[in-house]
PDB file of C-alpha atoms in Angstrom:
ATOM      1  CA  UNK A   1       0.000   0.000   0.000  1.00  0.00           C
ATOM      2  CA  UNK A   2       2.523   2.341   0.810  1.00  0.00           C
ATOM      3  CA  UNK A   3       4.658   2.019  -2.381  1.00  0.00           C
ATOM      4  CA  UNK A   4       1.517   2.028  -4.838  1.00  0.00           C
ATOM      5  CA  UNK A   5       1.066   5.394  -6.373  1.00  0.00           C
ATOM      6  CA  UNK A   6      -3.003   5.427  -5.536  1.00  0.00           C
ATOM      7  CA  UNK A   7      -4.521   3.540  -2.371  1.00  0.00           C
ATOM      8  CA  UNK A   8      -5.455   0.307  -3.145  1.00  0.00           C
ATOM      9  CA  UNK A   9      -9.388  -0.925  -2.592  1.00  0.00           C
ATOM     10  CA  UNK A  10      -9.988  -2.507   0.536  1.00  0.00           C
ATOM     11  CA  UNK A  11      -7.059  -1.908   2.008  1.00  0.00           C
ATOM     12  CA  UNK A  12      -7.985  -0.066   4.623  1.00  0.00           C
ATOM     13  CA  UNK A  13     -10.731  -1.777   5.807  1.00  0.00           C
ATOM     14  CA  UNK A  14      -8.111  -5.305   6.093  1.00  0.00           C
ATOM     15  CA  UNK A  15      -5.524  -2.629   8.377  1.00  0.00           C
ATOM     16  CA  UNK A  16      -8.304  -1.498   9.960  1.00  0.00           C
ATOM     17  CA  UNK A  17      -9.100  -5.045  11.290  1.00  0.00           C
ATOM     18  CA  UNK A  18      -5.625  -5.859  11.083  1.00  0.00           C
ATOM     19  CA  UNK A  19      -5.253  -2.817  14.282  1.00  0.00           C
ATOM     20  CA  UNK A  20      -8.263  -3.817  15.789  1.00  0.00           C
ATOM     21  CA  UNK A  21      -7.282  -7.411  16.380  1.00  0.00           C
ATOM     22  CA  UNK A  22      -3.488  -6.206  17.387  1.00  0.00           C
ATOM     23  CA  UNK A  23      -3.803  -3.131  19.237  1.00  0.00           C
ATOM     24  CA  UNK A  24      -0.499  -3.448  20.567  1.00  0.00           C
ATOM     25  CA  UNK A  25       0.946  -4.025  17.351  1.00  0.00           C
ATOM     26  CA  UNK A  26       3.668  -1.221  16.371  1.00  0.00           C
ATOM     27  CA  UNK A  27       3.059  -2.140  12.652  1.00  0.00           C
ATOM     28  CA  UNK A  28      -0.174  -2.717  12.794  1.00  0.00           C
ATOM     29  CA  UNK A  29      -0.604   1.345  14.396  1.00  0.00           C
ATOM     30  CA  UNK A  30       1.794   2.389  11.834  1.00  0.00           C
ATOM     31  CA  UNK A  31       0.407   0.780   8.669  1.00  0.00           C
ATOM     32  CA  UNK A  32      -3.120   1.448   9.038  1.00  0.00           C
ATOM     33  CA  UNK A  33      -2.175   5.165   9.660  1.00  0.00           C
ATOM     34  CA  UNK A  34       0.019   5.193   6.991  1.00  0.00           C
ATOM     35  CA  UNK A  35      -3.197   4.004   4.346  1.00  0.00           C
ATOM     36  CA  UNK A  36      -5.387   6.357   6.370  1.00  0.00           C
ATOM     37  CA  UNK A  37      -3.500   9.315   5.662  1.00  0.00           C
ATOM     38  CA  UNK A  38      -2.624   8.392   1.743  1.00  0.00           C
ATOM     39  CA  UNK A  39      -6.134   7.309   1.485  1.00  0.00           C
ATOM     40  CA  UNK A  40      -6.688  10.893   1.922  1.00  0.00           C
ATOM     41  CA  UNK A  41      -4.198  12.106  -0.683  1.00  0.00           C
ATOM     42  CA  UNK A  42      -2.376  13.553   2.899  1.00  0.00           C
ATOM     43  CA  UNK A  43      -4.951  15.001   3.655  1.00  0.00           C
ATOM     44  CA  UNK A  44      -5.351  18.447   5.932  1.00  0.00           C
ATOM     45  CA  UNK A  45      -8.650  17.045   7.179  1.00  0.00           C
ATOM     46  CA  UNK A  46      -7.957  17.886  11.403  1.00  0.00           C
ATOM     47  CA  UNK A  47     -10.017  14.589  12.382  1.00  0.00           C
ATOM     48  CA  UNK A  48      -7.700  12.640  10.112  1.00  0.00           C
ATOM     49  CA  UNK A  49      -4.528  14.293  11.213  1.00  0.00           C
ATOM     50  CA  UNK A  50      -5.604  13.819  14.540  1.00  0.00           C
ATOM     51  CA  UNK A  51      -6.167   9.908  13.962  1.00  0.00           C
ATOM     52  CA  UNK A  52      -3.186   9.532  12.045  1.00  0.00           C
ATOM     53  CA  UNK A  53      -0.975  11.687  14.496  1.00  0.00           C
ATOM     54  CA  UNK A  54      -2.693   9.337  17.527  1.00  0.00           C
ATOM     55  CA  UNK A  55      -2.026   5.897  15.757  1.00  0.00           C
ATOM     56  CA  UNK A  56       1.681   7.106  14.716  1.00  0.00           C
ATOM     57  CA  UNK A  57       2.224   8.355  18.457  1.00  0.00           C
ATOM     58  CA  UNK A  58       0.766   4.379  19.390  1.00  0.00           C
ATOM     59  CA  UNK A  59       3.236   2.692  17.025  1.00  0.00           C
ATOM     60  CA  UNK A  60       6.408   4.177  18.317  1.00  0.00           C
ATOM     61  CA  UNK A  61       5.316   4.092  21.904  1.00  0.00           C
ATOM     62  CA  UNK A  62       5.013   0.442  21.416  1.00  0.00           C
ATOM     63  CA  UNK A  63       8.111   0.325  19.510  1.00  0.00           C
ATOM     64  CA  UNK A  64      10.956   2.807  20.476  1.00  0.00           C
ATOM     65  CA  UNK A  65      12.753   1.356  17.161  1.00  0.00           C
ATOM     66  CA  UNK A  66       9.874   2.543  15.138  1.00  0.00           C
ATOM     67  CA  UNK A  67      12.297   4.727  12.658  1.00  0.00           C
ATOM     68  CA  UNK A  68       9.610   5.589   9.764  1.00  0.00           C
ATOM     69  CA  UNK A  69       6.644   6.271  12.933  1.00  0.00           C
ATOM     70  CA  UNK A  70       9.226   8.873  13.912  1.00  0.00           C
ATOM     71  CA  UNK A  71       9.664  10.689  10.494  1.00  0.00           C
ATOM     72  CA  UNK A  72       6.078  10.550   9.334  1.00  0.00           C
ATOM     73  CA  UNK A  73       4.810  12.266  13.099  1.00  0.00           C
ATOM     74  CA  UNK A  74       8.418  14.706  11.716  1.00  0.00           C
ATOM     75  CA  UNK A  75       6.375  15.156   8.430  1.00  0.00           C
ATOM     76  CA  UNK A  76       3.078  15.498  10.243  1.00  0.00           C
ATOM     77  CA  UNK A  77       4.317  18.521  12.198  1.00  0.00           C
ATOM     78  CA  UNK A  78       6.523  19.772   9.140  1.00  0.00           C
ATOM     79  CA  UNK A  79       2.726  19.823   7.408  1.00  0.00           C
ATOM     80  CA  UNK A  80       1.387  22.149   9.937  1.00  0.00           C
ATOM     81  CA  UNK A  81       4.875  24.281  10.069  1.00  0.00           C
ATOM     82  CA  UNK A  82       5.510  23.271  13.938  1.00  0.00           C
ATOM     83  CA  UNK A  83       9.185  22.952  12.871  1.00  0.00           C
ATOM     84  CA  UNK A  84      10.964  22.718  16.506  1.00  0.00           C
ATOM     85  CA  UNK A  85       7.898  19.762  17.490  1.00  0.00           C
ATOM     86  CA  UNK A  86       9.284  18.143  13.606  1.00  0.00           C
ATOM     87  CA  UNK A  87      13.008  18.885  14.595  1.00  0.00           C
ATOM     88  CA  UNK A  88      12.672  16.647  17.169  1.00  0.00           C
ATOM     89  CA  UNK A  89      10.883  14.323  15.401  1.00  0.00           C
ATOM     90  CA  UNK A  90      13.460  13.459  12.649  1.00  0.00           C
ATOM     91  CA  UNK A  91      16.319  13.578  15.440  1.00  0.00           C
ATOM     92  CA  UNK A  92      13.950  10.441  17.005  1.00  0.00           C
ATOM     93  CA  UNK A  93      13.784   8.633  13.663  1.00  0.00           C
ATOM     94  CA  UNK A  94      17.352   9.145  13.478  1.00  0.00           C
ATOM     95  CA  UNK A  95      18.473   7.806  16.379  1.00  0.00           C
ATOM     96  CA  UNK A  96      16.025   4.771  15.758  1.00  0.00           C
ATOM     97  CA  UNK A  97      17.858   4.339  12.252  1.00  0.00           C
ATOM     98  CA  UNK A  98      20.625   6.508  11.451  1.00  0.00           C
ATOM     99  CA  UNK A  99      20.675   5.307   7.721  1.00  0.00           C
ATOM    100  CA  UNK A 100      16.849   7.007   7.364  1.00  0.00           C
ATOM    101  CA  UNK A 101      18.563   9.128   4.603  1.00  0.00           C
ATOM    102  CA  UNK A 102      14.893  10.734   4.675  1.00  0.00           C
ATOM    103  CA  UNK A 103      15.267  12.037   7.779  1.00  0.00           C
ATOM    104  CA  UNK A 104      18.006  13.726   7.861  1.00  0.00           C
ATOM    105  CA  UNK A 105      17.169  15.565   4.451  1.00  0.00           C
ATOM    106  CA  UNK A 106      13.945  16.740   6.096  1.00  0.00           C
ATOM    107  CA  UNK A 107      15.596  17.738   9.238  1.00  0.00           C
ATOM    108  CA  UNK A 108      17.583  19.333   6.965  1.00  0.00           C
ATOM    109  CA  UNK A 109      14.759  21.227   5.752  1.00  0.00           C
ATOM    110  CA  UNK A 110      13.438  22.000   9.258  1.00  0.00           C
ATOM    111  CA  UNK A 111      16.594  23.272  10.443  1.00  0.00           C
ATOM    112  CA  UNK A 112      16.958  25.619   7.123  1.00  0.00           C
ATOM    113  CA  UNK A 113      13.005  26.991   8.599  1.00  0.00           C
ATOM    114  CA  UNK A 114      14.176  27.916  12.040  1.00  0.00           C
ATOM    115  CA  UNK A 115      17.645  29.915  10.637  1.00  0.00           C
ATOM    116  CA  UNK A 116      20.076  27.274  11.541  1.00  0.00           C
ATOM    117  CA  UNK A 117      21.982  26.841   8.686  1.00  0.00           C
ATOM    118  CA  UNK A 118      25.080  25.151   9.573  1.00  0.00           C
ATOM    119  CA  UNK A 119      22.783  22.312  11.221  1.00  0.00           C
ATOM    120  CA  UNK A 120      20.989  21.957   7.875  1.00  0.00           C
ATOM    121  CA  UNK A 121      23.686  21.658   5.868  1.00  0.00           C
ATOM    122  CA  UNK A 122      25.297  19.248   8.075  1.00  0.00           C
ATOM    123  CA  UNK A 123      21.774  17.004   7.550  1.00  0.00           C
ATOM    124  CA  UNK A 124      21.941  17.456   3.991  1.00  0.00           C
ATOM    125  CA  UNK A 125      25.207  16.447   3.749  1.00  0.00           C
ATOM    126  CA  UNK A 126      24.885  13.103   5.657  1.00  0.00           C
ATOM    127  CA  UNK A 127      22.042  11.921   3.410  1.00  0.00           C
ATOM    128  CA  UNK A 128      24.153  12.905   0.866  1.00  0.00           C
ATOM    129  CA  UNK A 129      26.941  10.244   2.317  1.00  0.00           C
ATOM    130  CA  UNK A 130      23.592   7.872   3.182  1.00  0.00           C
ATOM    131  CA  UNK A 131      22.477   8.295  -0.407  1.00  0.00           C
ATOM    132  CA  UNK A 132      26.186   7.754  -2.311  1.00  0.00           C
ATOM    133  CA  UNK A 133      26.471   4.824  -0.004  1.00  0.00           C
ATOM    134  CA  UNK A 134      22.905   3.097  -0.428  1.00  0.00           C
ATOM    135  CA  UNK A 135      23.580   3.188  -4.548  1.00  0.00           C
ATOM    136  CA  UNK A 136      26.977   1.999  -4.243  1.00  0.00           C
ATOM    137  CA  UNK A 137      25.331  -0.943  -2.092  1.00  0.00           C
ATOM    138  CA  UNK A 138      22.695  -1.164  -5.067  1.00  0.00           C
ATOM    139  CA  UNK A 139      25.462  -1.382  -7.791  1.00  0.00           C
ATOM    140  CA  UNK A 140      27.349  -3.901  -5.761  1.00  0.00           C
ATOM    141  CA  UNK A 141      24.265  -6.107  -5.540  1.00  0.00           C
ATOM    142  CA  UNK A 142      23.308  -5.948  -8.990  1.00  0.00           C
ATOM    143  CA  UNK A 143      26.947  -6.436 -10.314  1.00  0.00           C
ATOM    144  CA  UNK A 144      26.930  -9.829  -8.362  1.00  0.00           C
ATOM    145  CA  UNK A 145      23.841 -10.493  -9.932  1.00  0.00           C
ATOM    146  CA  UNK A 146      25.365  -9.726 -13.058  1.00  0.00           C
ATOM    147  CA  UNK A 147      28.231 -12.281 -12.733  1.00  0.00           C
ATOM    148  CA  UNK A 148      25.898 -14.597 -11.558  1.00  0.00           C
ATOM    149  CA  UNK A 149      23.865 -14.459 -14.298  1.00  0.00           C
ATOM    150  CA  UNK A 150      26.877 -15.149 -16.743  1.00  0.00           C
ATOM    151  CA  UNK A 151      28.909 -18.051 -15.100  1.00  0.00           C
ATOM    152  CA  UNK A 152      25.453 -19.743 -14.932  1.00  0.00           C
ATOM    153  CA  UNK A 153      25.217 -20.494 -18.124  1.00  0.00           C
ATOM    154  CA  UNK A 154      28.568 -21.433 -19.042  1.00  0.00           C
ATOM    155  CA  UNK A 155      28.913 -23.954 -16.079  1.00  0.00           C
ATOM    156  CA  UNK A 156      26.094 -25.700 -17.087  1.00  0.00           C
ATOM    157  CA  UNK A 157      27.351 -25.913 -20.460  1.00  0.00           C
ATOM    158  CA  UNK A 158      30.420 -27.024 -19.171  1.00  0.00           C
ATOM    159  CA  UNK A 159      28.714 -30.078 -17.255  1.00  0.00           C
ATOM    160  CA  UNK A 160      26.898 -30.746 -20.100  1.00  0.00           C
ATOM    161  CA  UNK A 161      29.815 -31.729 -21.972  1.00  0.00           C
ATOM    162  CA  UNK A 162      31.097 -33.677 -19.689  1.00  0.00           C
ATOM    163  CA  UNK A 163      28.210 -35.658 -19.189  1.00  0.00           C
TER     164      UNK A 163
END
């Protein structure tokens, strides 16, 4: 749900019960107020925000570790411009997962609203490092793949002529 571009039918509904049945669920809290708010288009509806913001506040109470609970409840308060609440937000989501490249761009962002430029750059410049890191981890991956894909074929060839 979270990486389709439009909410998916039903959806909702199947968190709903999912949260119902596991109230003390972190993910459960999380993912159902995750497909509330895009179910909304993030929306500026105050009941939703308020239901959203509530089942985001559940999921990392539950779960300290909750990294992405911590940046969306960051983007939540970025929304409504509260930048120092968002600040501390991101610096939570952080410190739950300090390779949330997110996170530190948008406390990048927050710390460029409140005139602290030096911190922002900072920010912007470690999910620079994240970023440069994560695709050199990608390229890695896939150039394994890549020689996997072409010794496959000729070891099998070669046991075939053996055979």
């Amino acid at each position: 749900e979270i990486a389709a571009p439009d909410p998916l039918p039903c959806v909702v509904a199947k968190l709903a019960r999912f949260q119902k049945l596991q109230p003390t669920n972190s993910l459960a809290n999380y993912y159902y107020a995750m497909a509330l708010w895009k179910q909304q288009g993030h929306a500026t509806d105050p009941q939703t925000l308020h239901t959203v913001e509530s089942m985001l506040t559940r999921a990392v109470t539950l779960d300290p570790k909750c990294a992405e609970g911590y940046f969306q409840l960051g983007n939540l308060s970025a929304g409504q411009r509260q930048w120092e609440k968002a600040i501390g937000l991101y610096q939570k989501a952080i410190q739950a997962d300090p390779g949330l490249s997110d996170a530190h761009y948008r406390l990048g962002i927050a710390y460029e609203r409140v005139g602290e430029e030096a911190r922002a750059r900072e920010q912007f410049q470690r999910h620079d490092a994240i970023a440069r890191d994560q695709a050199a981890k990608i390229q890695r991956q896939r150039k394994a793949v890549k020689q996997f894909l072409v010794v496959l074929p000729s070891q099998s060839a070669g046991r075939q002529s053996h055979d």
